[in-house]
Coordinates of C-alpha atoms in Angstrom, one line a residue:
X1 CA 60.1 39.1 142.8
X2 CA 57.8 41.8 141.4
X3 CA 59.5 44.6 144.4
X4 CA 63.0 43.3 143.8
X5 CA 62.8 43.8 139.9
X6 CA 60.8 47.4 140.0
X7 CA 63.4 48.4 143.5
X8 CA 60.6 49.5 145.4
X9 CA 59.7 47.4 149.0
X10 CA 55.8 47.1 148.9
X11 CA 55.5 47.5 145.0
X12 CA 53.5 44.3 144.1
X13 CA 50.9 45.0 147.5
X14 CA 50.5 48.7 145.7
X15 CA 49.9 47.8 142.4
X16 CA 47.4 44.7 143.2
X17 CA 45.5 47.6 145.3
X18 CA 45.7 49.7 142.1
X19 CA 44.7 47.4 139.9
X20 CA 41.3 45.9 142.2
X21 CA 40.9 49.7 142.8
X22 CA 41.0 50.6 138.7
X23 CA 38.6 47.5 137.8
X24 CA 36.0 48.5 140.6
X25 CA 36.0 51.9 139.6
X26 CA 35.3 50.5 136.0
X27 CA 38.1 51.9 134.3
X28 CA 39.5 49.2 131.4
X29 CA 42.4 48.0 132.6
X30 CA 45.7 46.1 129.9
X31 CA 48.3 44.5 132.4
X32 CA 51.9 44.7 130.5
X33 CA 54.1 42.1 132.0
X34 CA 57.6 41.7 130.4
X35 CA 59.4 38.9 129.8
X36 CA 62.6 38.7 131.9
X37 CA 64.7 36.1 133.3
X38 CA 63.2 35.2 136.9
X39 CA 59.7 35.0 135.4
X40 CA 60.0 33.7 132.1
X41 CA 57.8 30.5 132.0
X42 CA 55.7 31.2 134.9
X43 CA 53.0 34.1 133.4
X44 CA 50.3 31.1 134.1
X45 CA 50.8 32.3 138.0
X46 CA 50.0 35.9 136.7
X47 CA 46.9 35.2 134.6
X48 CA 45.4 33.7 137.3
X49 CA 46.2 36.5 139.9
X50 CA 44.5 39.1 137.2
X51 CA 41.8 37.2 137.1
X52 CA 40.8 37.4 140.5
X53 CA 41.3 40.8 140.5
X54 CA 38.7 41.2 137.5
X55 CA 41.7 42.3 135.0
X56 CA 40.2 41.3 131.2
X57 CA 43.1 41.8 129.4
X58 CA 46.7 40.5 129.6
X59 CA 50.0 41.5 126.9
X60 CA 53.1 40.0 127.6
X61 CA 56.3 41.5 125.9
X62 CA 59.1 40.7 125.3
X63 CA 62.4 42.8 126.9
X64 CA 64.5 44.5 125.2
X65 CA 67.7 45.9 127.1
X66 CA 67.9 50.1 127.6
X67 CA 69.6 51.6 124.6
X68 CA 72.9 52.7 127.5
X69 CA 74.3 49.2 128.2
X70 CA 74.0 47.7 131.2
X71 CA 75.6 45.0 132.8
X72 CA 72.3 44.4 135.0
X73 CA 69.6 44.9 132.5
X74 CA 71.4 42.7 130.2
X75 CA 71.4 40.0 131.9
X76 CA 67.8 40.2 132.0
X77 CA 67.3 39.2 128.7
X78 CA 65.9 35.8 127.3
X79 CA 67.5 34.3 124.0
X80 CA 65.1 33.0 121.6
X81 CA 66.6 29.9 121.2
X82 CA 65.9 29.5 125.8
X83 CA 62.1 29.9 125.8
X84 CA 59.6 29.9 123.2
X85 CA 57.4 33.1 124.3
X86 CA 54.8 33.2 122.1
X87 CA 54.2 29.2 122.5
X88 CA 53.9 30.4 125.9
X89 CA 51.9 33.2 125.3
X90 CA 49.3 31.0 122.6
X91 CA 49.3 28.1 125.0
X92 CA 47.8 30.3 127.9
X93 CA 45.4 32.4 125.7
X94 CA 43.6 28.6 124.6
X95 CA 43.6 27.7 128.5
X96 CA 42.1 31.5 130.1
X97 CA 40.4 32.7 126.9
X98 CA 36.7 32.5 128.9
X99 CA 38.4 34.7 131.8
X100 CA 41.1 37.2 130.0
X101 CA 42.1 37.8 126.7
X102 CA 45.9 37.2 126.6
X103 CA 48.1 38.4 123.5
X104 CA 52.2 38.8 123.2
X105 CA 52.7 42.6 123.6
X106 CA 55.3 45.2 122.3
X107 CA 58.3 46.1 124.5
X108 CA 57.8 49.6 124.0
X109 CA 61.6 49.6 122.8
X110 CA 63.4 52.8 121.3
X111 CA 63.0 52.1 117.2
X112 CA 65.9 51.3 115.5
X113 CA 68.0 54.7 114.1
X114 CA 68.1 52.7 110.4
X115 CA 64.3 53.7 110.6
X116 CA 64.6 57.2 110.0
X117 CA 62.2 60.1 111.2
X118 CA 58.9 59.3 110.9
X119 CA 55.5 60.0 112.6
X120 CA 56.4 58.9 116.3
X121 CA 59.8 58.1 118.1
X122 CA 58.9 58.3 121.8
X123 CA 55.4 58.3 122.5
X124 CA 56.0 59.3 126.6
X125 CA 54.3 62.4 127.0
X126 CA 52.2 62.5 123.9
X127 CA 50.1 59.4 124.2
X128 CA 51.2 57.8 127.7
X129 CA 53.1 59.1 131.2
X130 CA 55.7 57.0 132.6
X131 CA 55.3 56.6 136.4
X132 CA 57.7 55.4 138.8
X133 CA 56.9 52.5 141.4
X134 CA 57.4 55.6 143.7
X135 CA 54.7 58.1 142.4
X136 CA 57.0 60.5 140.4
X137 CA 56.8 60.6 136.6
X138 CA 59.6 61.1 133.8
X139 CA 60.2 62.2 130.2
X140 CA 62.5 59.0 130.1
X141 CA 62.0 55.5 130.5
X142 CA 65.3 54.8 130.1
X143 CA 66.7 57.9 132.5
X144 CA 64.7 57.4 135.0
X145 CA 66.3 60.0 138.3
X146 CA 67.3 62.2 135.5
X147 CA 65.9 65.4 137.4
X148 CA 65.5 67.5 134.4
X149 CA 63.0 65.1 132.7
X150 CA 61.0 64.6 136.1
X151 CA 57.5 66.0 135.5
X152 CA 56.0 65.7 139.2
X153 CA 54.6 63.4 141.9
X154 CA 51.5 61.3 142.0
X155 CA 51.7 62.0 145.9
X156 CA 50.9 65.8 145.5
X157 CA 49.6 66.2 141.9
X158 CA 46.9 64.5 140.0
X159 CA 47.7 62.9 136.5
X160 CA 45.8 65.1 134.9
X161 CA 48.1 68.0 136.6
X162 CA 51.1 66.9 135.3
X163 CA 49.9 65.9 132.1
X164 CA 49.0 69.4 131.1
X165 CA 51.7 70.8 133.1
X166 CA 54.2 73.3 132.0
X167 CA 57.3 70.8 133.0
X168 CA 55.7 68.3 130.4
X169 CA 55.2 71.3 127.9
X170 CA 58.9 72.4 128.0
X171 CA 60.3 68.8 127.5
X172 CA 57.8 68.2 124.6
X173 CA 57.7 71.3 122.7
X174 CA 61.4 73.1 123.4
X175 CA 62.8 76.2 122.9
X176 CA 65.7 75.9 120.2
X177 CA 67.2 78.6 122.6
X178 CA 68.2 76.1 125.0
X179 CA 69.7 74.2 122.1
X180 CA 72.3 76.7 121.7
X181 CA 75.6 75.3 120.0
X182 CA 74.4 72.1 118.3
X183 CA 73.1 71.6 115.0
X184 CA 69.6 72.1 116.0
X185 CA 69.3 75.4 116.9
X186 CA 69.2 76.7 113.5
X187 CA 67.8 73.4 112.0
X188 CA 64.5 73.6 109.5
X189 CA 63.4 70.1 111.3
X190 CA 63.6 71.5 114.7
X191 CA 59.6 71.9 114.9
X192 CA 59.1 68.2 113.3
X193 CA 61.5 66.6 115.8
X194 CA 59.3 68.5 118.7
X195 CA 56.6 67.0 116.9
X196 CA 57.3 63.3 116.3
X197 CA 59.3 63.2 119.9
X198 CA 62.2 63.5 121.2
X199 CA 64.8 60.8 122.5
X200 CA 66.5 62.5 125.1
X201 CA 68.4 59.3 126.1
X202 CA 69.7 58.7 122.5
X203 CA 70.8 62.6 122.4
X204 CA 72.6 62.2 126.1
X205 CA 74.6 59.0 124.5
X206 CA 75.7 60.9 121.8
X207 CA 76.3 64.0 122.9
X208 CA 76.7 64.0 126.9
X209 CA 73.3 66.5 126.8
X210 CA 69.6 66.0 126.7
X211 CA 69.3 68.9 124.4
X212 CA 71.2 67.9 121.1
X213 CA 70.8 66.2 117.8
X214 CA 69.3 62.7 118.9
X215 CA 69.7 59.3 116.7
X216 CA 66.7 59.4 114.7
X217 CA 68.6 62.8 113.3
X218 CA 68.1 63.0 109.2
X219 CA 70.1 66.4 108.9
X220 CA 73.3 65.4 111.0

């Protein structure tokens, strides 16, 4: 289940590797395991998987579709009303809690635009990287092959290179020169959105272009 839902053949052989490989090594280790359709009400198999591996800690979260509809992703989702997650959730932290700590998660969803502008709207690139199951790491989430927001590949860089590589740079501090012809370019905010974090998938729904007025905009 785990290589049809991330697309990649192999995916859940990799990442148990990863994961025995991370805890050996000693690094602390927080498994985020979303709560979709096929595995809803069966995180128990999970838990008990992690803790063979030596994984301590355990969030599940609940999904929330991309912000661009999809018919796929949709039908992902869980109503409410179909499984209690955090009975779930509660009932497996009592059972594990002398092997991993379990606790429901965030989904790591876009905030809503009624929100505003505030401290941090996309935290991808300024407090985390978003790898692909295939090694290659993006701006976006939610535009995932979009080529300008690919950053590089775990197959011939390290993390650390692409974290304080110049493609990462570009994408989280821009030039208001490639924002020509939008409101942006001469906007007094311009520096404040670079800071806080720009969602390039909300400005590409709105606008057709990764470099425009997003929808956390409080000018537009």
């Amino acid at each position: 289940m785990a290589d049809a839902l991330s697309g990649q053949k192999g995916f859940f052989q990799e990442a148990c590797r990863s994961l025995s490989n991370l805890v050996s090594a000693g690094v602390p280790v927080t498994v985020n395991a979303v709560a979709v359709r096929p595995i809803c009400g069966d995180f128990e198999n999970l838990a008990e998987l992690l803790c063979k591996l030596g994984v301590t800690k355990l969030e599940v979260s609940p999904y929330v579709p991309p912000v661009t509809e999809r018919k796929a992703a949709a039908s992902l989702l869980v109503p409410e009303d179909e499984h209690d997650l955090q009975r779930e959730v509660e009932t497996l932290s009592q059972k594990y809690k002398n092997e991993i700590e379990i606790k429901l998660g965030a989904s790591g969803a876009i905030p809503s635009a009624t929100e505003g502008c505030r401290d941090n709207i996309c935290e991808v690139g300024f407090t985390e990287l978003h790898v692909l199951p295939d090694g290659q790491a993006t701006r976006c989430r939610y535009l995932p092959r979009e080529k300008t927001l690919m950053l590089g590949s775990l197959e011939t860089q390290s993390i650390r290179e692409i974290w304080e590589g110049q493609k990462l740079r570009a994408l989280n501090q821009p030039s208001n020169k490639i924002y020509e012809n939008t409101a942006c370019k001469t906007c007094s905010e311009f520096a404040g959105c670079n800071a806080r974090g720009r969602c390039y998938v909300s400005a590409m729904a709105r606008s057709k272009s990764l470099f425009a007025p997003d929808q956390f905009c409080v000018v537009q």
